[in-house]
PDB file of C-alpha atoms and ligand atoms in Angstrom:
ATOM      1  CA  MET A 121     -12.310  11.292  23.334  1.00 47.00           C
ATOM      2  CA  SER A 122     -11.922  10.250  19.598  1.00 50.00           C
ATOM      3  CA  VAL A 123     -10.172   6.649  19.176  1.00 48.00           C
ATOM      4  CA  ARG A 124      -7.314   8.802  16.771  1.00 55.00           C
ATOM      5  CA  ALA A 125      -6.830  11.164  19.814  1.00 57.00           C
ATOM      6  CA  ALA A 126      -6.785   7.868  21.984  1.00 55.00           C
ATOM      7  CA  ALA A 127      -4.504   6.507  20.264  1.00 54.00           C
ATOM      8  CA  THR A 128      -1.668   9.507  20.296  1.00 57.00           C
ATOM      9  CA  GLN A 129      -2.240   9.869  23.745  1.00 64.00           C
ATOM     10  CA  GLU A 130      -1.197   6.311  24.247  1.00 61.00           C
ATOM     11  CA  ALA A 131       1.997   6.695  21.728  1.00 56.00           C
ATOM     12  CA  ALA A 132       3.074   9.341  23.035  1.00 61.00           C
ATOM     13  CA  ALA A 133       3.083   7.452  26.597  1.00 66.00           C
ATOM     14  CA  ALA A 134       4.520   4.078  24.403  1.00 70.00           C
ATOM     15  CA  PRO A 135       8.124   3.196  25.211  1.00 77.00           C
ATOM     16  CA  ALA A 136      10.467   4.079  22.817  1.00 88.00           C
ATOM     17  CA  ARG A 137      10.814   1.252  19.910  1.00 94.00           C
ATOM     18  CA  LYS A 138      12.728   0.449  17.581  1.00 97.00           C
ATOM     19  CA  ALA A 139      12.652  -0.985  13.744  1.00 97.00           C
ATOM     20  CA  ALA A 140      13.547  -4.459  15.119  1.00 97.00           C
ATOM     21  CA  ASP A 141      11.074  -4.845  17.104  1.00 97.00           C
ATOM     22  CA  TYR A 142       8.283  -5.499  14.455  1.00 98.00           C
ATOM     23  CA  LYS A 143      10.532  -7.874  12.753  1.00 97.00           C
ATOM     24  CA  SER A 144       9.691 -11.845  13.035  1.00 98.00           C
ATOM     25  CA  ASP A 145      12.033 -14.232  13.356  1.00 97.00           C
ATOM     26  CA  CYS A 146      10.679 -15.271   9.643  1.00 97.00           C
ATOM     27  CA  LYS A 147      13.857 -15.254   6.863  1.00 97.00           C
ATOM     28  CA  PRO A 148      12.685 -13.719   3.927  1.00 98.00           C
ATOM     29  CA  ILE A 149      12.596 -15.361   0.699  1.00 98.00           C
ATOM     30  CA  TRP A 150      13.073 -12.339  -1.774  1.00 98.00           C
ATOM     31  CA  CYS A 151      15.258 -13.073  -4.534  1.00 98.00           C
ATOM     32  CA  PRO A 152      18.657 -10.981  -3.819  1.00 98.00           C
ATOM     33  CA  GLY A 153      18.438  -7.435  -4.694  1.00 98.00           C
ATOM     34  CA  CYS A 154      14.576  -7.274  -4.223  1.00 98.00           C
ATOM     35  CA  GLY A 155      13.068  -3.900  -3.792  1.00 98.00           C
ATOM     36  CA  ASP A 156      10.488  -5.460  -0.829  1.00 98.00           C
ATOM     37  CA  TYR A 157      13.805  -6.302   1.457  1.00 98.00           C
ATOM     38  CA  SER A 158      13.655  -1.862   1.653  1.00 98.00           C
ATOM     39  CA  VAL A 159       9.875  -1.376   1.842  1.00 98.00           C
ATOM     40  CA  LEU A 160      10.072  -4.130   5.048  1.00 98.00           C
ATOM     41  CA  ALA A 161      12.364  -1.832   6.181  1.00 98.00           C
ATOM     42  CA  ALA A 162      10.706   0.918   6.059  1.00 98.00           C
ATOM     43  CA  PHE A 163       7.298  -0.693   7.060  1.00 98.00           C
ATOM     44  CA  THR A 164       9.655  -1.622  10.398  1.00 98.00           C
ATOM     45  CA  LYS A 165      11.378   2.307  10.566  1.00 98.00           C
ATOM     46  CA  ALA A 166       7.719   3.808  10.037  1.00 98.00           C
ATOM     47  CA  PHE A 167       5.985   1.844  13.086  1.00 98.00           C
ATOM     48  CA  ALA A 168       9.113   2.558  15.437  1.00 98.00           C
ATOM     49  CA  ALA A 169       8.527   6.570  14.646  1.00 98.00           C
ATOM     50  CA  LEU A 170       5.239   6.036  15.447  1.00 98.00           C
ATOM     51  CA  ALA A 171       5.469   4.176  18.706  1.00 97.00           C
ATOM     52  CA  LEU A 172       2.543   1.608  17.902  1.00 98.00           C
ATOM     53  CA  ALA A 173       2.351  -1.357  19.923  1.00 97.00           C
ATOM     54  CA  PRO A 174       3.090  -4.762  17.322  1.00 97.00           C
ATOM     55  CA  GLU A 175      -0.245  -6.454  18.841  1.00 96.00           C
ATOM     56  CA  LYS A 176      -2.063  -2.958  17.765  1.00 97.00           C
ATOM     57  CA  VAL A 177      -0.986  -3.394  14.327  1.00 98.00           C
ATOM     58  CA  VAL A 178      -2.047  -5.496  11.490  1.00 98.00           C
ATOM     59  CA  VAL A 179      -0.707  -5.776   8.011  1.00 98.00           C
ATOM     60  CA  VAL A 180      -3.014  -7.768   5.504  1.00 98.00           C
ATOM     61  CA  SER A 181      -1.994  -8.888   1.840  1.00 98.00           C
ATOM     62  CA  GLY A 182      -3.025 -10.620  -1.361  1.00 98.00           C
ATOM     63  CA  ILE A 183      -0.700 -13.289  -2.799  1.00 98.00           C
ATOM     64  CA  GLY A 184       2.140 -12.514  -4.831  1.00 98.00           C
ATOM     65  CA  CYS A 185       6.125 -12.168  -3.631  1.00 98.00           C
ATOM     66  CA  SER A 186       5.089  -8.416  -1.433  1.00 98.00           C
ATOM     67  CA  SER A 187       2.263 -10.357  -0.041  1.00 98.00           C
ATOM     68  CA  ARG A 188       5.225 -12.213   1.944  1.00 98.00           C
ATOM     69  CA  ILE A 189       5.673  -9.120   3.813  1.00 98.00           C
ATOM     70  CA  PRO A 190       2.679  -9.914   6.653  1.00 98.00           C
ATOM     71  CA  ALA A 191       5.001 -13.348   7.559  1.00 98.00           C
ATOM     72  CA  TYR A 192       8.356 -10.930   8.189  1.00 98.00           C
ATOM     73  CA  THR A 193       6.472  -8.231  10.842  1.00 98.00           C
ATOM     74  CA  SER A 194       6.113  -9.286  14.196  1.00 98.00           C
ATOM     75  CA  CYS A 195       2.572  -7.424  14.028  1.00 98.00           C
ATOM     76  CA  TYR A 196      -0.241  -9.157  13.519  1.00 98.00           C
ATOM     77  CA  GLY A 197      -0.669 -10.389   9.814  1.00 98.00           C
ATOM     78  CA  PHE A 198      -3.291 -11.704   7.253  1.00 98.00           C
ATOM     79  CA  HIS A 199      -1.598 -13.294   4.165  1.00 97.00           C
ATOM     80  CA  GLY A 200      -5.007 -13.605   2.359  1.00 95.00           C
ATOM     81  CA  VAL A 201      -6.608 -14.410  -1.535  1.00 96.00           C
ATOM     82  CA  HIS A 202      -4.946 -12.917  -4.352  1.00 98.00           C
ATOM     83  CA  GLY A 203      -6.315  -9.496  -4.998  1.00 98.00           C
ATOM     84  CA  ARG A 204      -8.720  -9.444  -1.873  1.00 98.00           C
ATOM     85  CA  SER A 205      -7.093  -7.503   0.434  1.00 98.00           C
ATOM     86  CA  LEU A 206      -8.496  -4.655   0.611  1.00 98.00           C
ATOM     87  CA  ALA A 207     -12.104  -6.468   0.891  1.00 98.00           C
ATOM     88  CA  ALA A 208     -10.578  -8.240   4.202  1.00 98.00           C
ATOM     89  CA  ALA A 209      -9.086  -5.543   5.750  1.00 98.00           C
ATOM     90  CA  THR A 210     -12.243  -3.268   5.509  1.00 97.00           C
ATOM     91  CA  GLY A 211     -14.183  -5.611   7.192  1.00 95.00           C
ATOM     92  CA  LEU A 212     -11.291  -5.728   9.817  1.00 96.00           C
ATOM     93  CA  LYS A 213     -10.966  -1.661  10.429  1.00 96.00           C
ATOM     94  CA  LEU A 214     -15.010  -1.400  10.386  1.00 93.00           C
ATOM     95  CA  ALA A 215     -15.094  -4.004  13.016  1.00 90.00           C
ATOM     96  CA  ARG A 216     -11.845  -3.244  14.977  1.00 93.00           C
ATOM     97  CA  PRO A 217     -11.395   0.434  14.349  1.00 94.00           C
ATOM     98  CA  ASP A 218      -8.920   0.497  17.819  1.00 96.00           C
ATOM     99  CA  LEU A 219      -6.447  -1.346  15.026  1.00 98.00           C
ATOM    100  CA  ALA A 220      -4.001   0.176  12.544  1.00 98.00           C
ATOM    101  CA  VAL A 221      -4.490  -1.579   9.460  1.00 98.00           C
ATOM    102  CA  ILE A 222      -1.627  -1.818   6.444  1.00 98.00           C
ATOM    103  CA  VAL A 223      -2.554  -3.490   3.284  1.00 98.00           C
ATOM    104  CA  ALA A 224      -0.052  -4.395   1.307  1.00 98.00           C
ATOM    105  CA  SER A 225      -0.096  -5.610  -2.522  1.00 98.00           C
ATOM    106  CA  GLY A 226       1.802  -5.695  -6.073  1.00 98.00           C
ATOM    107  CA  ASP A 227       0.342  -4.290  -9.554  1.00 98.00           C
ATOM    108  CA  GLY A 228      -0.755  -7.280 -10.438  1.00 98.00           C
ATOM    109  CA  ASP A 229      -2.654  -8.553  -7.112  1.00 98.00           C
ATOM    110  CA  GLY A 230      -3.662  -4.936  -6.583  1.00 98.00           C
ATOM    111  CA  TYR A 231      -4.498  -2.949  -9.929  1.00 98.00           C
ATOM    112  CA  SER A 232      -5.209  -6.136 -11.897  1.00 98.00           C
ATOM    113  CA  ILE A 233      -7.687  -8.887 -10.244  1.00 98.00           C
ATOM    114  CA  GLY A 234      -7.753  -6.692  -7.351  1.00 98.00           C
ATOM    115  CA  GLY A 235      -8.500  -3.243  -9.356  1.00 98.00           C
ATOM    116  CA  ASN A 236     -12.128  -3.302  -8.477  1.00 98.00           C
ATOM    117  CA  HIS A 237     -11.218  -3.501  -4.940  1.00 98.00           C
ATOM    118  CA  PHE A 238      -8.832  -0.311  -5.430  1.00 98.00           C
ATOM    119  CA  LEU A 239     -11.683   1.310  -6.486  1.00 98.00           C
ATOM    120  CA  HIS A 240     -14.356   1.205  -4.212  1.00 98.00           C
ATOM    121  CA  ALA A 241     -11.834   1.375  -1.417  1.00 98.00           C
ATOM    122  CA  CYS A 242     -10.906   4.602  -2.456  1.00 98.00           C
ATOM    123  CA  ARG A 243     -14.343   5.585  -2.765  1.00 98.00           C
ATOM    124  CA  ARG A 244     -15.162   4.294   0.519  1.00 97.00           C
ATOM    125  CA  ASN A 245     -12.697   6.235   2.371  1.00 98.00           C
ATOM    126  CA  VAL A 246     -12.414   3.568   5.346  1.00 98.00           C
ATOM    127  CA  ASP A 247      -8.960   4.324   7.607  1.00 98.00           C
ATOM    128  CA  LEU A 248      -6.532   2.482   5.812  1.00 98.00           C
ATOM    129  CA  THR A 249      -3.087   2.640   4.508  1.00 98.00           C
ATOM    130  CA  TYR A 250      -2.813   1.231   0.984  1.00 98.00           C
ATOM    131  CA  VAL A 251       0.894   0.077   0.048  1.00 98.00           C
ATOM    132  CA  VAL A 252       1.151  -1.442  -3.381  1.00 98.00           C
ATOM    133  CA  MET A 253       5.112  -2.601  -4.464  1.00 98.00           C
ATOM    134  CA  ASP A 254       4.986  -1.993  -8.248  1.00 98.00           C
ATOM    135  CA  ASN A 255       7.348  -3.954 -10.062  1.00 98.00           C
ATOM    136  CA  HIS A 256       5.276  -3.490 -13.471  1.00 98.00           C
ATOM    137  CA  VAL A 257       5.517  -7.103 -13.571  1.00 98.00           C
ATOM    138  CA  TYR A 258       3.989 -10.195 -11.863  1.00 98.00           C
ATOM    139  CA  GLY A 259       7.453 -11.488 -10.345  1.00 98.00           C
ATOM    140  CA  MET A 260       5.430 -14.617  -7.982  1.00 98.00           C
ATOM    141  CA  THR A 261       4.822 -16.312 -11.402  1.00 98.00           C
ATOM    142  CA  LYS A 262       7.244 -15.474 -13.366  1.00 97.00           C
ATOM    143  CA  GLY A 263       7.169 -12.360 -15.278  1.00 98.00           C
ATOM    144  CA  GLN A 264       3.843 -11.424 -16.810  1.00 98.00           C
ATOM    145  CA  PRO A 265       3.109  -8.056 -17.984  1.00 98.00           C
ATOM    146  CA  SER A 266       1.271  -6.137 -15.223  1.00 98.00           C
ATOM    147  CA  PRO A 267      -1.221  -3.464 -16.035  1.00 98.00           C
ATOM    148  CA  THR A 268       1.757  -0.925 -14.845  1.00 98.00           C
ATOM    149  CA  THR A 269       3.785  -2.764 -17.548  1.00 98.00           C
ATOM    150  CA  GLU A 270       5.381  -0.703 -20.432  1.00 98.00           C
ATOM    151  CA  PRO A 271       3.297  -1.119 -23.555  1.00 98.00           C
ATOM    152  CA  ASP A 272       6.590  -1.913 -25.136  1.00 98.00           C
ATOM    153  CA  TRP A 273       8.750  -4.074 -22.932  1.00 98.00           C
ATOM    154  CA  ASP A 274       9.377  -7.328 -24.855  1.00 97.00           C
ATOM    155  CA  SER A 275      10.283 -10.553 -23.206  1.00 96.00           C
ATOM    156  CA  LYS A 276       9.069 -14.056 -23.772  1.00 94.00           C
ATOM    157  CA  LEU A 277       5.996 -13.893 -21.954  1.00 94.00           C
ATOM    158  CA  SER A 278       4.707 -11.223 -24.466  1.00 95.00           C
ATOM    159  CA  PRO A 279       6.918 -10.992 -27.148  1.00 97.00           C
ATOM    160  CA  GLY A 280       7.475  -7.279 -29.209  1.00 97.00           C
ATOM    161  CA  GLY A 281       5.066  -6.118 -25.651  1.00 98.00           C
ATOM    162  CA  THR A 282       1.265  -5.902 -25.151  1.00 97.00           C
ATOM    163  CA  GLY A 283       0.788  -2.713 -27.399  1.00 98.00           C
ATOM    164  CA  LEU A 284      -1.545  -1.377 -24.134  1.00 97.00           C
ATOM    165  CA  ARG A 285      -1.480   1.731 -22.362  1.00 97.00           C
ATOM    166  CA  THR A 286      -0.331   1.538 -18.660  1.00 97.00           C
ATOM    167  CA  PHE A 287      -2.808   2.334 -15.911  1.00 95.00           C
ATOM    168  CA  HIS A 288      -1.936   5.705 -13.563  1.00 97.00           C
ATOM    169  CA  PRO A 289      -2.550   4.117  -9.881  1.00 98.00           C
ATOM    170  CA  LEU A 290      -2.083   7.521  -8.574  1.00 98.00           C
ATOM    171  CA  VAL A 291      -4.459   9.326 -10.988  1.00 98.00           C
ATOM    172  CA  ILE A 292      -6.830   6.478 -10.245  1.00 98.00           C
ATOM    173  CA  ALA A 293      -6.848   7.199  -7.075  1.00 98.00           C
ATOM    174  CA  LEU A 294      -7.154  10.538  -6.614  1.00 98.00           C
ATOM    175  CA  ALA A 295     -10.091  10.074  -8.898  1.00 98.00           C
ATOM    176  CA  ALA A 296     -11.536   7.473  -6.984  1.00 98.00           C
ATOM    177  CA  GLY A 297     -11.614   9.691  -4.036  1.00 98.00           C
ATOM    178  CA  ALA A 298      -8.371   8.480  -2.150  1.00 98.00           C
ATOM    179  CA  ASN A 299      -7.718  10.966   0.679  1.00 98.00           C
ATOM    180  CA  PHE A 300      -3.793  10.672   0.934  1.00 98.00           C
ATOM    181  CA  VAL A 301      -1.501   9.979  -2.106  1.00 98.00           C
ATOM    182  CA  ALA A 302       2.060   9.370  -2.418  1.00 98.00           C
ATOM    183  CA  ARG A 303       4.796   8.267  -4.559  1.00 98.00           C
ATOM    184  CA  ALA A 304       8.119   6.045  -3.117  1.00 98.00           C
ATOM    185  CA  PHE A 305      10.716   4.401  -3.380  1.00 98.00           C
ATOM    186  CA  ALA A 306      12.493   1.505  -2.071  1.00 98.00           C
ATOM    187  CA  GLY A 307      15.935   2.730  -3.031  1.00 98.00           C
ATOM    188  CA  ASP A 308      15.104   5.177  -0.136  1.00 97.00           C
ATOM    189  CA  PRO A 309      14.239   2.880   2.365  1.00 97.00           C
ATOM    190  CA  ASN A 310      14.224   6.332   5.072  1.00 97.00           C
ATOM    191  CA  GLY A 311      12.218   8.604   2.857  1.00 98.00           C
ATOM    192  CA  THR A 312       9.641   5.909   1.954  1.00 98.00           C
ATOM    193  CA  ALA A 313       9.173   4.820   6.180  1.00 98.00           C
ATOM    194  CA  ASP A 314       8.664   8.856   6.364  1.00 98.00           C
ATOM    195  CA  ILE A 315       5.526   8.828   3.828  1.00 98.00           C
ATOM    196  CA  ILE A 316       4.259   5.563   5.462  1.00 98.00           C
ATOM    197  CA  ALA A 317       3.890   7.016   8.796  1.00 98.00           C
ATOM    198  CA  GLU A 318       2.364  10.202   7.713  1.00 98.00           C
ATOM    199  CA  ALA A 319       0.265   7.747   5.608  1.00 98.00           C
ATOM    200  CA  ILE A 320      -0.947   6.049   8.333  1.00 98.00           C
ATOM    201  CA  ARG A 321      -1.254   9.140  10.746  1.00 98.00           C
ATOM    202  CA  THR A 322      -3.401  10.666   8.247  1.00 98.00           C
ATOM    203  CA  PRO A 323      -7.087   9.582   8.376  1.00 97.00           C
ATOM    204  CA  GLY A 324      -9.050   8.142   5.572  1.00 98.00           C
ATOM    205  CA  PHE A 325      -7.681   5.997   2.734  1.00 98.00           C
ATOM    206  CA  SER A 326      -4.050   6.809   2.243  1.00 98.00           C
ATOM    207  CA  PHE A 327      -2.155   5.669  -0.985  1.00 98.00           C
ATOM    208  CA  VAL A 328       1.420   4.831  -1.130  1.00 98.00           C
ATOM    209  CA  GLU A 329       2.570   3.845  -4.630  1.00 98.00           C
ATOM    210  CA  ILE A 330       5.938   2.400  -3.751  1.00 98.00           C
ATOM    211  CA  MET A 331       8.849   1.559  -6.941  1.00 98.00           C
ATOM    212  CA  SER A 332      10.207  -1.809  -5.534  1.00 98.00           C
ATOM    213  CA  ALA A 333      12.599  -3.305  -8.202  1.00 98.00           C
ATOM    214  CA  CYS A 334      11.920  -6.765  -9.349  1.00 98.00           C
ATOM    215  CA  VAL A 335      15.654  -7.211 -10.233  1.00 98.00           C
ATOM    216  CA  THR A 336      14.859 -11.208 -11.391  1.00 98.00           C
ATOM    217  CA  PHE A 337      12.672 -10.419 -14.117  1.00 98.00           C
ATOM    218  CA  ARG A 338      13.173  -6.810 -14.732  1.00 98.00           C
ATOM    219  CA  PRO A 339      16.763  -5.962 -13.509  1.00 98.00           C
ATOM    220  CA  GLU A 340      16.980  -2.491 -15.658  1.00 98.00           C
ATOM    221  CA  GLN A 341      14.954  -1.543 -12.934  1.00 98.00           C
ATOM    222  CA  ARG A 342      18.062  -0.932 -10.734  1.00 98.00           C
ATOM    223  CA  GLU A 343      18.721   2.038 -13.081  1.00 98.00           C
ATOM    224  CA  TRP A 344      15.269   3.787 -11.261  1.00 98.00           C
ATOM    225  CA  LYS A 345      17.856   5.370  -8.294  1.00 97.00           C
ATOM    226  CA  GLN A 346      19.648   7.404 -11.126  1.00 98.00           C
ATOM    227  CA  HIS A 347      15.796   8.597 -11.859  1.00 98.00           C
ATOM    228  CA  VAL A 348      14.085   9.511  -8.699  1.00 98.00           C
ATOM    229  CA  HIS A 349      14.085  13.217  -7.412  1.00 97.00           C
ATOM    230  CA  ARG A 350      12.061  14.814  -4.681  1.00 95.00           C
ATOM    231  CA  ALA A 351       8.782  16.165  -5.568  1.00 94.00           C
ATOM    232  CA  MET A 352       9.678  20.133  -6.406  1.00 88.00           C
ATOM    233  CA  VAL A 353       6.340  21.350  -5.038  1.00 89.00           C
ATOM    234  CA  GLN A 354       4.238  20.690  -2.082  1.00 92.00           C
ATOM    235  CA  ALA A 355       1.111  17.988  -1.336  1.00 95.00           C
ATOM    236  CA  THR A 356      -1.867  20.138  -2.456  1.00 97.00           C
ATOM    237  CA  ASP A 357      -5.558  19.238  -1.360  1.00 97.00           C
ATOM    238  CA  ASP A 358      -6.808  20.363  -4.619  1.00 97.00           C
ATOM    239  CA  PRO A 359      -7.465  16.529  -6.486  1.00 97.00           C
ATOM    240  CA  GLY A 360      -7.826  17.792  -9.799  1.00 97.00           C
ATOM    241  CA  ARG A 361      -4.313  19.789  -9.079  1.00 97.00           C
ATOM    242  CA  ALA A 362      -2.816  16.695  -8.153  1.00 98.00           C
ATOM    243  CA  ALA A 363      -3.679  14.398 -10.943  1.00 97.00           C
ATOM    244  CA  ARG A 364      -2.939  16.817 -13.328  1.00 97.00           C
ATOM    245  CA  ARG A 365       0.240  17.303 -12.334  1.00 96.00           C
ATOM    246  CA  LEU A 366       0.372  13.771 -12.345  1.00 96.00           C
ATOM    247  CA  MET A 367      -0.696  13.575 -16.004  1.00 95.00           C
ATOM    248  CA  THR A 368       2.561  15.366 -17.045  1.00 94.00           C
ATOM    249  CA  ASP A 369       5.079  14.392 -14.330  1.00 94.00           C
ATOM    250  CA  ASP A 370       7.956  12.090 -15.197  1.00 95.00           C
ATOM    251  CA  GLY A 371       7.072   9.556 -13.424  1.00 96.00           C
ATOM    252  CA  PHE A 372      10.286   9.799 -10.829  1.00 97.00           C
ATOM    253  CA  ASN A 373       8.567  12.476  -7.906  1.00 96.00           C
ATOM    254  CA  LEU A 374       8.581  10.892  -5.122  1.00 97.00           C
ATOM    255  CA  GLY A 375       6.448  12.422  -2.276  1.00 97.00           C
ATOM    256  CA  VAL A 376       3.026  13.009  -0.811  1.00 98.00           C
ATOM    257  CA  LEU A 377       1.493  14.396  -3.906  1.00 98.00           C
ATOM    258  CA  TYR A 378      -2.480  14.857  -2.294  1.00 98.00           C
ATOM    259  CA  LYS A 379      -3.342  15.340   0.877  1.00 98.00           C
ATOM    260  CA  GLY A 380      -6.917  16.057   1.404  1.00 97.00           C
ATOM    261  CA  ASN A 381      -9.268  16.486   3.934  1.00 96.00           C
ATOM    262  CA  ARG A 382     -12.078  13.626   3.876  1.00 96.00           C
ATOM    263  CA  ALA A 383     -13.625  12.277   6.771  1.00 96.00           C
ATOM    264  CA  PRO A 384     -12.922   8.696   7.112  1.00 97.00           C
ATOM    265  CA  TYR A 385     -16.142   6.475   6.976  1.00 95.00           C
ATOM    266  CA  GLN A 386     -18.059   5.590   9.698  1.00 87.00           C
ATOM    267  CA  PRO A 387     -20.530   2.893  10.188  1.00 80.00           C
ATOM    268  CA  ARG A 388     -24.049   3.352  10.969  1.00 76.00           C
ATOM    269  CA  ILE A 389     -24.677   0.977  13.298  1.00 70.00           C
ATOM    270  CA  GLY A 390     -28.706   0.395  13.514  1.00 70.00           C
ATOM    271  CA  LYS A 391     -30.922   0.957  16.322  1.00 71.00           C
ATOM    272  CA  GLY A 392     -30.010  -1.434  18.979  1.00 71.00           C
ATOM    273  CA  THR A 393     -27.087  -2.706  17.313  1.00 69.00           C
ATOM    274  CA  LYS A 394     -24.009  -2.370  19.340  1.00 71.00           C
ATOM    275  CA  GLY A 395     -21.500  -3.647  17.406  1.00 71.00           C
ATOM    276  CA  PRO A 396     -19.769  -6.946  15.037  1.00 71.00           C
ATOM    277  CA  ALA A 397     -20.533  -9.848  18.613  1.00 78.00           C
ATOM    278  CA  ASP A 398     -24.676  -8.228  18.164  1.00 77.00           C
ATOM    279  CA  LEU A 399     -24.275  -8.254  13.932  1.00 73.00           C
ATOM    280  CA  GLU A 400     -22.951 -11.858  14.485  1.00 80.00           C
ATOM    281  CA  LYS A 401     -25.741 -13.081  16.300  1.00 81.00           C
ATOM    282  CA  GLY A 402     -28.143 -11.819  13.667  1.00 78.00           C
ATOM    283  CA  PHE A 403     -26.543 -14.505  11.076  1.00 84.00           C
ATOM    284  CA  ARG A 404     -26.340 -17.410  13.729  1.00 86.00           C
ATOM    285  CA  ILE A 405     -28.544 -20.185  12.312  1.00 83.00           C
TER     286      ILE A 405
HETATM  287  C1  TPP B 212      -6.777 -15.834  -8.312  1.00 78.74           C
HETATM  288  C2  TPP B 212      -5.543 -16.000  -8.750  1.00 78.74           C
HETATM  289  N1  TPP B 212      -5.002 -16.210  -9.493  1.00 78.74           N
HETATM  290  C3  TPP B 212      -4.171 -15.952  -9.750  1.00 78.74           C
HETATM  291  C4  TPP B 212      -3.345 -16.228  -9.077  1.00 78.74           C
HETATM  292  C5  TPP B 212      -1.523 -16.512  -9.188  1.00 78.74           C
HETATM  293  N2  TPP B 212      -1.128 -15.483  -9.062  1.00 78.74           N
HETATM  294  C6  TPP B 212      -0.201 -15.551  -7.584  1.00 78.74           C
HETATM  295  S1  TPP B 212       0.756 -13.918  -7.530  1.00 78.74           S
HETATM  296  C7  TPP B 212       0.572 -13.404  -9.012  1.00 78.74           C
HETATM  297  C8  TPP B 212       0.844 -12.065  -9.430  1.00 78.74           C
HETATM  298  C9  TPP B 212       2.106 -11.121  -8.275  1.00 78.74           C
HETATM  299  O1  TPP B 212       1.886 -10.280  -9.219  1.00 78.74           O
HETATM  300  P1  TPP B 212       2.432  -8.644  -8.851  1.00 78.74           P
HETATM  301  O2  TPP B 212       0.870  -8.839  -7.388  1.00 78.74           O
HETATM  302  O3  TPP B 212       2.401  -7.847  -9.328  1.00 78.74           O
HETATM  303  O4  TPP B 212       3.347  -9.269  -7.016  1.00 78.74           O
HETATM  304  P2  TPP B 212       4.681  -9.517  -7.252  1.00 78.74           P
HETATM  305  O5  TPP B 212       5.212 -10.795  -7.354  1.00 78.74           O
HETATM  306  O6  TPP B 212       5.662  -9.285  -8.533  1.00 78.74           O
HETATM  307  O7  TPP B 212       5.342  -8.901  -5.865  1.00 78.74           O
HETATM  308  C10 TPP B 212      -0.297 -14.602  -9.908  1.00 78.74           C
HETATM  309  C11 TPP B 212      -1.604 -14.229 -10.838  1.00 78.74           C
HETATM  310  C12 TPP B 212      -3.267 -16.614  -7.755  1.00 78.74           C
HETATM  311  N3  TPP B 212      -2.428 -16.952  -6.654  1.00 78.74           N
HETATM  312  N4  TPP B 212      -4.845 -16.588  -7.199  1.00 78.74           N
HETATM  313  S1  SF4 B 213      10.874 -12.358  -8.495  1.00 78.74           S
HETATM  314 FE1  SF4 B 213      10.896 -10.135  -8.632  1.00 78.74          FE
HETATM  315  S2  SF4 B 213       9.903  -9.170  -6.535  1.00 78.74           S
HETATM  316 FE2  SF4 B 213       9.778 -11.604  -7.018  1.00 78.74          FE
HETATM  317  S3  SF4 B 213      11.424 -11.513  -5.066  1.00 78.74           S
HETATM  318 FE3  SF4 B 213      12.392 -12.000  -7.453  1.00 78.74          FE
HETATM  319  S4  SF4 B 213      13.113 -10.159  -7.321  1.00 78.74           S
HETATM  320 FE4  SF4 B 213      11.296  -9.639  -6.009  1.00 78.74          FE
END
C-alpha cells in the first residue's frame, strides 16, 4: 500500500480533532492585527480537517515574523536559517516520507535570500506544502522592500520607491514546475484552511501564496479585504493556461489556480542501500 493510501486510511480511522489541538501554549508576539494570526488559525483548521496526528506533522520555517509560526503549533517544528526552510524540509521529507511537511515563509525569506531554493523545490516536486505569507515587505527587520514590493512604494528606507519590477511568485512557480498553485487571503481563514488542506492532500510540491497584511509597515494593506474575490475559473491542469490567466488577472483572485498531475519526486536509493541509516554509515569517520 502506498504511503498516501496508508495515511488516508489512518486519517479515516483517526479520532476527530479540533483546531485547538494543534495550538501550542506559546502566545504569538505578532503585532495586533497582523495577518499571520489568521494564517495560524488556517493552519490549525486545515490540520483538524485532515485529522492529522500532531506528531505526524512538521512545520518548517526560515526567519521573519511569518517564520515564527512553528512555535505556535503543537506539531513538530523547525525554525531554521533565513531563506533555507525548503532545503531543510526537502531533506526531512525524503528521510521521513510518512510525515506531512508544511513549510512556512515570508516574501523576503522565500523570494529574496531563498529565491533559488524556491525555483529548485518547484522543479524537484518533492511532496511538500509551501506556504508564503506575502506582505510585500520585510516586517521583522522594520520595513525594507522585498521582491514583491510595488516599485513606487515610498518609505523612509526606499524614498520614492525602488523602481524595480515586482517578482510574480505564482507564475514563477508554474514555470519552475510546482504541481499545485493557489492564492489565499489571510482575512479569510476558512477559505485559506480549505486551500491549505487541499494543498496537503495533493501529491508533489504545492505552493500557496497567502496575502497576509503587515499592518505596521504596510497599513494600507488593511484595504485588501475590499478587493479580494474568488477566482471565477476552475483550476486548470495546463500550466501555460494558468500562467496566462495569472499574468492578466488583478492579483486579488483567490483559490486553487493550477493543479497538475506530475508524480512527486521519489529518491532513488542505490543498490544495497536500505535507507537514511545506511547512508549515514557511509559518512561515518
Ligand atoms: C542570513 C540572514 N540575512 C538577513 C537576516 C535578517 N532578516 C531577518 S528576517 C528578514 C526579512 C524577513 O522578511 P519576510 O521574509 O518578508 O518576513 P516577515 O517578517 O515580513 O514576515 C531579514 C532580512 C537574517 N536573519 N539572516
Ligand atoms: S511587523 Fe508586520 S509582519 Fe511583523 S508582526 Fe508586525 S504586522 Fe506582522
